[in-house]
Coordinates of C-alpha atoms in Angstrom, one line a residue:
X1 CA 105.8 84.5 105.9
X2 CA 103.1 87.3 104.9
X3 CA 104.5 90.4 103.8
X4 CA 104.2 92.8 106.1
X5 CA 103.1 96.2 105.4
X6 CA 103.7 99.3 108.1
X7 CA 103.7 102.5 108.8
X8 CA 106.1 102.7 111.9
X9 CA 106.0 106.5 113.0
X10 CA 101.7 106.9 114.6
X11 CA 101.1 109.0 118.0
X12 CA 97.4 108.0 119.8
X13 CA 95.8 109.8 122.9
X14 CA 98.7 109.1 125.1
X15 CA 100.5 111.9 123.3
X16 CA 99.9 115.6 123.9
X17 CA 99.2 116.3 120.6
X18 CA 96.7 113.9 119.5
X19 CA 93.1 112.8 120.0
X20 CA 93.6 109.2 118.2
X21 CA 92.2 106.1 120.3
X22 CA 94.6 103.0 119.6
X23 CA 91.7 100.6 118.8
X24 CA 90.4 102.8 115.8
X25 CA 94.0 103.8 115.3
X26 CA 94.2 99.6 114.3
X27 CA 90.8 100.1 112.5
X28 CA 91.6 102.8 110.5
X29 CA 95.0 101.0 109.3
X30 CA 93.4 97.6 108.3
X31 CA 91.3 99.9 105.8
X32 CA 93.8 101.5 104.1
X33 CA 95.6 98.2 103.6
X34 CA 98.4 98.0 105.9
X35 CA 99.0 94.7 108.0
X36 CA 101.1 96.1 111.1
X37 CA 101.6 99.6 112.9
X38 CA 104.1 101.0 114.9
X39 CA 102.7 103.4 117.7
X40 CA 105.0 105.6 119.1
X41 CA 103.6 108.2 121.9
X42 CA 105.6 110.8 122.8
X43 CA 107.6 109.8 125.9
X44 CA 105.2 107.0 127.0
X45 CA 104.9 103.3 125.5
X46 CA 101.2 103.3 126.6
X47 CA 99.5 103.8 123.7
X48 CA 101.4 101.0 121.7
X49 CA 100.6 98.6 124.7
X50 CA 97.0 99.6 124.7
X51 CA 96.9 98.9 121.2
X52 CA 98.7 95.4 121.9
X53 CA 95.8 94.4 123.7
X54 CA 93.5 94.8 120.3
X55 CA 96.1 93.4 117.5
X56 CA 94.7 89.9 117.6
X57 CA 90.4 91.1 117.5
X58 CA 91.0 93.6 114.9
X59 CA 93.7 91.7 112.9
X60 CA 96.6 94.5 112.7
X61 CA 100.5 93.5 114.0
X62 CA 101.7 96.0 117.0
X63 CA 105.2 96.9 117.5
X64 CA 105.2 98.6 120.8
X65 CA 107.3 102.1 120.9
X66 CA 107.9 105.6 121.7
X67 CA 109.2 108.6 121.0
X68 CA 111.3 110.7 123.6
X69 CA 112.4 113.7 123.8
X70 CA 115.9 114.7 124.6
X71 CA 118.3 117.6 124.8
X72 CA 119.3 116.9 121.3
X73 CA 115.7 116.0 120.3
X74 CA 113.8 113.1 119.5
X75 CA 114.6 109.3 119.6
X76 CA 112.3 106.2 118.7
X77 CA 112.5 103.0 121.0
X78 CA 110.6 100.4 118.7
X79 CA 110.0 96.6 120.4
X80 CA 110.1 98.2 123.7
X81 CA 107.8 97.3 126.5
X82 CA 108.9 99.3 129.3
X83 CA 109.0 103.0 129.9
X84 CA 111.9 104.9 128.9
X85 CA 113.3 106.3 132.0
X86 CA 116.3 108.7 130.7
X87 CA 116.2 111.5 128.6
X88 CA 119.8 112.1 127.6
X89 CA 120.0 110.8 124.0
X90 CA 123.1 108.2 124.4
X91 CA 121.1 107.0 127.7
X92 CA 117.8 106.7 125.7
X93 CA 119.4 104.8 123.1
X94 CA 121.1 102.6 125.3
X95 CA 118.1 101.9 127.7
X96 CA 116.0 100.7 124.3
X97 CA 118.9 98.3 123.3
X98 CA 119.2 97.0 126.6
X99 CA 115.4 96.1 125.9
X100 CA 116.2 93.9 122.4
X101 CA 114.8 97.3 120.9
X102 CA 116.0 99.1 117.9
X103 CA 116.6 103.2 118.3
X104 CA 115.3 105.6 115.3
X105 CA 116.4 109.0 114.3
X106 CA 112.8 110.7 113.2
X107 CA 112.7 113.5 111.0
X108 CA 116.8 113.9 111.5
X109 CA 116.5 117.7 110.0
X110 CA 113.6 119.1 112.4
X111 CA 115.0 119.6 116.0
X112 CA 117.6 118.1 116.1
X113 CA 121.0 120.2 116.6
X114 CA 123.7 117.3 116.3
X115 CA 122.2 115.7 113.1
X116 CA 125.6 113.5 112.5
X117 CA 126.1 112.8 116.3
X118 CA 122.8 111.2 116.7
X119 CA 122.7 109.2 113.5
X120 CA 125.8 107.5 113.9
X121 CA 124.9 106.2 116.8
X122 CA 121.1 105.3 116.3
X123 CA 120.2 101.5 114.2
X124 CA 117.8 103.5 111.7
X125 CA 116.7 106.9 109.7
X126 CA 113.3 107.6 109.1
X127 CA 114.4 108.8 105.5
X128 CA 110.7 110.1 104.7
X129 CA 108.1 111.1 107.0
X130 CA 104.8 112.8 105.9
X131 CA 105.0 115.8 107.8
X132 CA 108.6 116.9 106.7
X133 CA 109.3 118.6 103.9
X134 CA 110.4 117.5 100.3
X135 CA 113.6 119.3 101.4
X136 CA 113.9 117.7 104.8
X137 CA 113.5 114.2 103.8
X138 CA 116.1 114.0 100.5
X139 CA 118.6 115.3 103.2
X140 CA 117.6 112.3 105.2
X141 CA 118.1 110.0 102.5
X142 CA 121.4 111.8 101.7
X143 CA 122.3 111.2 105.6
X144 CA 121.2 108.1 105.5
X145 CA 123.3 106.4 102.0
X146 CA 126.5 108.6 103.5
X147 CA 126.3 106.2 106.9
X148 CA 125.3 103.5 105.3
X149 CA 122.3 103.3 107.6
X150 CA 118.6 101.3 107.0
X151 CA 115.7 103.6 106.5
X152 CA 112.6 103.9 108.5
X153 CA 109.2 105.0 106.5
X154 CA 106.3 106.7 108.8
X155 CA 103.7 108.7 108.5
X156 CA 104.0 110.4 111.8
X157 CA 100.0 110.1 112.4
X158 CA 98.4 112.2 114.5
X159 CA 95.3 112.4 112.7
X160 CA 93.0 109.4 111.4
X161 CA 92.9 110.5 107.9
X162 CA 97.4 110.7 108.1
X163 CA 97.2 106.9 108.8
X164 CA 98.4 105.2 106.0
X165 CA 100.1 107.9 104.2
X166 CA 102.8 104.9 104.3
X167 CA 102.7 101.8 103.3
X168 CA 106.1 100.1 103.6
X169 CA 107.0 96.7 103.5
X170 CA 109.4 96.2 106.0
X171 CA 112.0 93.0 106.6
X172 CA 111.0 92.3 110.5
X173 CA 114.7 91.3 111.6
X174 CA 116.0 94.6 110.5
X175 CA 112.9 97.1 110.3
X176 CA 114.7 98.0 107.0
X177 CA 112.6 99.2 104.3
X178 CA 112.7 97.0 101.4
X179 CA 109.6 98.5 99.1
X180 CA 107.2 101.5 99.4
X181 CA 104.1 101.1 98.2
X182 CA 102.2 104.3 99.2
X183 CA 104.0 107.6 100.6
X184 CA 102.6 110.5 100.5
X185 CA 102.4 114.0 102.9
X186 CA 100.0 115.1 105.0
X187 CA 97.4 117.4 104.5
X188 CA 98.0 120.9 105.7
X189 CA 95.2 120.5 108.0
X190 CA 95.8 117.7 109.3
X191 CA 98.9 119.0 110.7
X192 CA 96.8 122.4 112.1
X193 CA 94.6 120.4 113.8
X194 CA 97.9 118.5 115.8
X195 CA 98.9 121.6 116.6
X196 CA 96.1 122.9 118.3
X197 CA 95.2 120.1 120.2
X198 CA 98.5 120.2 121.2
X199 CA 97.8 123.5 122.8
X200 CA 94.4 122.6 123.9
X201 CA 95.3 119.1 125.8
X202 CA 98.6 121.1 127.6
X203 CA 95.6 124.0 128.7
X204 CA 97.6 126.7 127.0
X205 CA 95.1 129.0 126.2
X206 CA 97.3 131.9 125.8
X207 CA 99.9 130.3 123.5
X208 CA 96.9 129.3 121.5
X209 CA 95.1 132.6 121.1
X210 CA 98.6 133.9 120.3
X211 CA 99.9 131.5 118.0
X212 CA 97.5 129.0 117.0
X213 CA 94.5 130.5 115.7
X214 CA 96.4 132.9 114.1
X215 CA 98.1 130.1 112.6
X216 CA 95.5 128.3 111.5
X217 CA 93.3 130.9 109.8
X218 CA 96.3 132.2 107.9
X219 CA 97.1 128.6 106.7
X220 CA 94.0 125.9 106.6
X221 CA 92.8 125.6 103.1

């Protein structure tokens, strides 16, 4: 079997936050090398299906998922293909594994107010994404070897030029990690531009005059 190389953490258009269309999203990861994608829209499997419909022309691997938001924060369904209906996080996880799919604890140390709660209970930890901090992501790791949990690599995309930042190679009965090739963070910019359009697509003008400009002409470089 062909190794298979992904970064398993990308949002498209279907999320609030980003402008990404899934068939260049598939482009763009062919280029820089990797041979699968996971695309995981926040609260909505759309995108990934979209995407689905593309795998075969452009020659990239699909896993359909999402990423919903609970009361304790955010959950990854990957190899689901319908919507996830609840948003309490022991529902959420349960409606995925009802669905053969396998539940994700992304970025465990940014929103997420019962860390140990969730990630005894979830079947992976991203240990590394590209838009957490060096800090955040050696306490994943930690987190991760005291549970004795697989790892989950991703980028967390919202931007072309993010996809990629990961290269994993990835053992596709368990989705555990078994060799990073590339790994690497975001730009700052990258993540300025997310946040805006979050703003922007949601029509909060005010929030963004308040916080987001401000933001980003203190911070881009």
């Amino acid at each position: 079997m062909e190794d298979l190389y992904f970064d398993c953490h990308i949002h498209s258009n279907h999320s609030h936050d980003s402008l990404m269309r899934p068939g260049r999203i598939l482009k763009q990861a062919k280029k820089a090398g990797l041979t699968g994608v996971a695309i995981t829209d926040h609260d909505t499997i759309r995108g990934s299906l979209e995407a689905r419909k593309l795998e075969k022309e452009i020659g990239v691997t699909v896993i359909p998922g999402a990423e919903i938001l609970t009361g304790s924060g955010d959950i990854i369904g990957l190899l689901v293909n319908e919507e996830i209906r609840s948003r309490r996080w022991d529902e959420v996880i349960d409606e995925i594994r009802e669905q053969g799919g396998v539940s994700v604890l992304p970025h465990p140390y940014r929103s997420h107010p019962n860390v140990l709660e969730l990630a005894k209970a979830v079947d992976l930890i991203e240990v590394w994404n590209a838009r957490s901090t060096v800090e955040q992501n050696e306490r994943a790791v930690q987190l991760a070897r005291r549970l004795r949990k697989p790892g989950m690599y991703g980028s967390d995309a919202h931007t072309y030029a993010e996809i990629g930042n990961v290269s994993a190679l990835v053992d596709p009965g368990t989705w555990e990690v078994r060799k990073v090739v590339r790994a690497e963070y975001s730009s700052r910019s990258a993540v300025i531009r997310s946040h805006v359009t979050h703003h922007l697509r949601r029509g909060e003008f005010l929030q963004l005059l308040q916080s987001g400009w401000r933001y980003l002409w203190k911070n881009i470089d």
